[in-house]
Amino acid sequence: TEGRIFPFLPAYVRIIQSHIVKVIRENRNHFSGLNDYADGMDGNNQLSILFEQDDFASTMGEEELQELFGGKARMATADEIDAALAAGTPNTCVSLVLYPLNDERNGYCYKMIVRADTYELLFYRKHKISNRNRKGFLTDDIRRLAVPYSF
């Protein structure tokens, strides 16, 4: 994760702007957070997803990833993900996992899926890091993300 933040800066700005507009339009409590984005990829099952190998809390193989997402997800290097963001690759999403670098057992892990072409936040969840829930996308996160791809 160290250094991974800079390629995502334009996406962060877009996500914040979009969330502010959403809160204002829906006259919602601005402290509602990003929980609206925790349901998965509803309606976006035509988008490809690039995951970095280190973004998973447990071992995830390329074959398993392909099977879960109907061939629409694959492992990618950090450079490939950065290039997709920089180019605004159409119909492509990228994963981002943020966690504390030191003393990570007492922190939170933030997991996101962002569209590379529009910087739209499609998925967001966080969890407390523990021996049971290590840093990265948990099995439950992957299941939520894969649901629309199984139909």
PDB file of C-alpha atoms in Angstrom, residues 11-25 34 37 118-121:
ATOM      1  CA  ALA A  11     -10.230   9.238  -7.872  1.00  0.00           C
ATOM      2  CA  TYR A  12     -10.346  10.379  -4.230  1.00  0.00           C
ATOM      3  CA  VAL A  13     -11.269  13.912  -5.272  1.00  0.00           C
ATOM      4  CA  ARG A  14     -14.019  12.597  -7.578  1.00  0.00           C
ATOM      5  CA  ILE A  15     -15.376  10.251  -4.900  1.00  0.00           C
ATOM      6  CA  ILE A  16     -15.547  13.056  -2.336  1.00  0.00           C
ATOM      7  CA  GLN A  17     -17.222  15.429  -4.789  1.00  0.00           C
ATOM      8  CA  SER A  18     -19.778  12.820  -5.832  1.00  0.00           C
ATOM      9  CA  HIS A  19     -20.560  11.908  -2.249  1.00  0.00           C
ATOM     10  CA  ILE A  20     -21.134  15.561  -1.295  1.00  0.00           C
ATOM     11  CA  VAL A  21     -23.520  16.011  -4.225  1.00  0.00           C
ATOM     12  CA  LYS A  22     -25.353  12.811  -3.259  1.00  0.00           C
ATOM     13  CA  VAL A  23     -25.734  13.932   0.356  1.00  0.00           C
ATOM     14  CA  ILE A  24     -27.070  17.335  -0.712  1.00  0.00           C
ATOM     15  CA  ARG A  25     -29.464  15.938  -3.347  1.00  0.00           C
ATOM     16  CA  LEU A  34     -19.843   5.451   2.591  1.00  0.00           C
ATOM     17  CA  TYR A  37     -21.254   1.401  -1.399  1.00  0.00           C
ATOM     18  CA  THR A 118     -14.892   7.723 -14.295  1.00  0.00           C
ATOM     19  CA  TYR A 119     -13.293   7.340 -10.834  1.00  0.00           C
ATOM     20  CA  GLU A 120     -16.699   6.321  -9.516  1.00  0.00           C
ATOM     21  CA  LEU A 121     -16.598   4.440  -6.213  1.00  0.00           C
TER      22      LEU A 121
END
